[in-house]
Amino acid sequence: MLHEILLSLSGLPSPIWEELKGTQDVDDDSDRSFGSYTSSAEKAMLRVLAELVDLHIELRQATAQISSSHSSPTCRAVSNRIKAKHLQAFIDKIIQVETLVLQEDAKYVGAYKIVPLSTIVTEFQPWSRPLKWLLKTTQLLQSPTCSTAMALDYLRGEGHTGYTDIKVLTTDLLVAAQQAWIQRLTPWLLYGQLPAFGLDDFMIMKSVSDSSMAYTLRRKLVPYFVSEEAADAVLAIGNAFNQIRSRGGFLHKSGISANVCTTLFPTSLELLKSLDYPLQSNAFADMVASINDTISQAALTRLLPTHLILELLLIVQDYVLFRSGEFSLTLIEQADQRLQTHRTSGNSARPVRNLGKFEDLAINEAETTAILQKTWSELAALLPDHEVDDLRRERATAWLSLKTSSPSLPVNTLLPNKTSLTIDLPSDSPLHIFLSKTDTQRYQHLSAYIISLRRAEAQLTKLWSVSAHRRCYPTPFGPPLSASQKGQHVLKTRRAREDRRGRKMRTHWACASRTLFLLTEMGSYFHGEVIQKSWEHLHNWLDVDDPRRPGSSRFSSRPTTASSKQLATDMSTFGSERLRRSLARSRRQDPRMIARAHHKYVEALYHALLIDNTSYISILHEFLTAIDHFVALFQRLRIVWEGLDLQQDEGITDAFSDHAKEEEELLTEMRRTNNKLTIQTHELVAAIHDADRQRDVSDMARGIASVGFAASTDDDFKPWRAKTLDRLLMKLDFLAAQKKNKLDDALLDVEDD
């Protein structure tokens, strides 16, 4: 029977345990029953062994199933460790006991070669708790939804049960799971390649979104010992390898070996081998940071120097965000000329309600391309040649295009179609490492938003250059004709007409002036305050010289003063601080770190310009559309008045036009549009006030604490952020000071129309 017990403990089924289960509740002393030759105490001890037999058999079956069919390689590795080490240790114990029994060792064999059952039970009873815990662990691993992160979290938690034997088991299985995970991570860290097996259980996957990064993170599958910053760094390492390989043509021009993975392989492999298990978060993060820095210094910094990034950013500032006023005005002029051509070639007798609107107009791709090309030509003829600016214009001509964009543009009134300036970099340009498609889309929205504001401002400003509206036109004739009776009659008639028209237009000029003031102040704040200071903040963080920046060291020839010498002496005492800043500056040369900082800058700028405020954008779009209509009414009224003047003064009559009736319709529509603009001005100022009240914690979270894995480092980029919109609102509040009854009258007029 002892031999049968030992064989069954090894995992072989035996009928004695079935007989034991049959006598569990009933004591049967018949000659053929199991209870006829075992006492109650022996049955109790045999039940302990029977439980071990069942645990061993279930464990062997569970581990075999997990090792052969589970989708997670980490779960398979833990199962294999249980089977190969811990179950094997149990079998070794059985063999050890059996060997000593056969050798008649006094520890097991007593007088008359009797082996007490209690001795056998004493030897195997300590295995009960470990085997139960191992079975519980395998049951968790058997779940199809069990992932690496879940298994690691479970093993980490089970290490704090208070039992020494369980802690030893959990530590060993935790090491096995971590080693299996690191083995799958190694191809990604060394070559930028995903593991060959178990992609559904890996924390990195191929990106399915429209992004320049080919791979993305799955946060739910990140193990507990991998911090958020380290996970982003791991993603950046593999993406860097893939980007380097995708820029093979530029690698050759830069003098960098195309097989950079092989070059960095020994260093990265040594760092991986230096890890101690079980892994600690700090040690893993340091290893990842070391590999990341090695890649940056060996390839990325040479592949994409900082000066190339700065050149792109300067082009974006000048031509996408329209720091170059000549470019924006020329683009607006060329677009308006194209629109005027379409309006002239179409039906000239448009209804008064549709003047200046885009409902029946369409601009194709060829025309938008021609608009930008003519803009570049006009700009080249307008501006003097300068070596730096001319080269930058050439790059901008090659990299920028005016294209029809998706309907998601928040504000776009430059052309009837949803068009915006798009950054189209060459396919082999290393700048793709820096500029993501998300940032490119943000720039499209920003450029369309800024050019729409500037176009409305330019349209209103042009009204003051129309002499027929602002003064007596043509100039009244002087003596001797004015001294005659006929001349005095003509002068009196014209003055009465000009006075009548001036009184009618006074409220419209006030509306135009008020609207122009609003647009001017908004443009001045958004561009002069938000965009300019945000750019200066980013430029200072980059810590590079801009030839156009005042005080640039490249052009500074001012001698060192005594005070500056004293300052240099004082600063020399802070050697460690200077070293820290030097290291931070070297890290800022990493294109990926600059790209993360730039992404934060773009997101903060997008939010600071209120583009993501849907209520404000909706009101602004209607406001800009109403301005186009208002300006078109002004222009049409001038033509009608010229016709009336010819009819009254010269007797020239147009048989196909009724200028008097059209004048009445235009003035009625202008009054309606005037009231509408007055209401929308108040709504726009109120929307800006609401946006100012919402600039709290959400502003900081969206604008500053967005993307980036080095969020805790001293050299992390934090975008410039205006605390409030007071500088703008103080200038606009007088627009909201209009008397309540006048605003109510405007509302009633609009509702009646």
Short mmCIF file of N, CA, C and O in Angstrom, two decimals, residues 44 83 114 214 243 307 326 379 494 498 624 690 714 719 747:
data_model
loop_
_atom_site.label_atom_id
_atom_site.label_comp_id
_atom_site.label_asym_id
_atom_site.label_seq_id
_atom_site.Cartn_x
_atom_site.Cartn_y
_atom_site.Cartn_z
N ALA A 44 -7.98 9.54 8.41
CA ALA A 44 -7.76 10.99 8.44
C ALA A 44 -6.42 11.35 7.81
O ALA A 44 -6.31 12.32 7.04
N LYS A 83 5.43 23.99 -13.50
CA LYS A 83 5.58 22.57 -13.85
C LYS A 83 7.03 22.12 -13.77
O LYS A 83 7.32 21.04 -13.24
N ILE A 114 8.60 -1.77 9.63
CA ILE A 114 7.31 -1.09 9.52
C ILE A 114 7.55 0.40 9.26
O ILE A 114 8.35 1.04 9.94
N ALA A 214 4.05 55.18 -35.90
CA ALA A 214 3.53 53.93 -36.43
C ALA A 214 2.96 53.05 -35.33
O ALA A 214 2.24 52.12 -35.62
N GLN A 243 11.63 55.12 -37.41
CA GLN A 243 11.79 56.37 -38.14
C GLN A 243 13.16 56.46 -38.78
O GLN A 243 13.31 56.97 -39.89
N HIS A 307 18.87 73.11 -35.56
CA HIS A 307 18.72 74.25 -36.46
C HIS A 307 17.72 73.96 -37.58
O HIS A 307 17.04 74.86 -38.09
N GLU A 326 2.89 91.05 -44.70
CA GLU A 326 2.82 91.17 -46.16
C GLU A 326 2.26 89.91 -46.79
O GLU A 326 1.47 89.96 -47.74
N LEU A 379 4.79 88.45 -53.49
CA LEU A 379 5.61 88.67 -52.30
C LEU A 379 7.08 88.81 -52.67
O LEU A 379 7.80 89.64 -52.10
N ARG A 494 -26.52 119.06 -54.43
CA ARG A 494 -25.55 118.01 -54.04
C ARG A 494 -25.33 117.99 -52.53
O ARG A 494 -25.22 116.93 -51.93
N GLU A 498 -25.81 114.87 -50.20
CA GLU A 498 -24.74 114.33 -49.37
C GLU A 498 -25.13 114.33 -47.90
O GLU A 498 -24.82 113.39 -47.16
N LEU A 624 -18.31 86.80 -38.61
CA LEU A 624 -17.47 87.06 -39.78
C LEU A 624 -18.28 86.97 -41.08
O LEU A 624 -18.05 87.74 -42.02
N ASP A 690 -17.19 84.37 -20.86
CA ASP A 690 -17.43 82.99 -20.41
C ASP A 690 -16.16 82.15 -20.53
O ASP A 690 -15.85 81.35 -19.64
N ASP A 714 13.48 68.59 -14.60
CA ASP A 714 13.59 70.04 -14.51
C ASP A 714 13.52 70.70 -15.87
O ASP A 714 13.16 71.87 -15.97
N PRO A 719 4.24 75.14 -21.43
CA PRO A 719 3.88 76.23 -22.35
C PRO A 719 3.51 77.51 -21.60
O PRO A 719 3.08 77.49 -20.45
N LEU A 747 -32.75 93.77 -31.30
CA LEU A 747 -33.31 92.42 -31.29
C LEU A 747 -34.70 92.40 -31.93
O LEU A 747 -35.03 91.50 -32.70
#
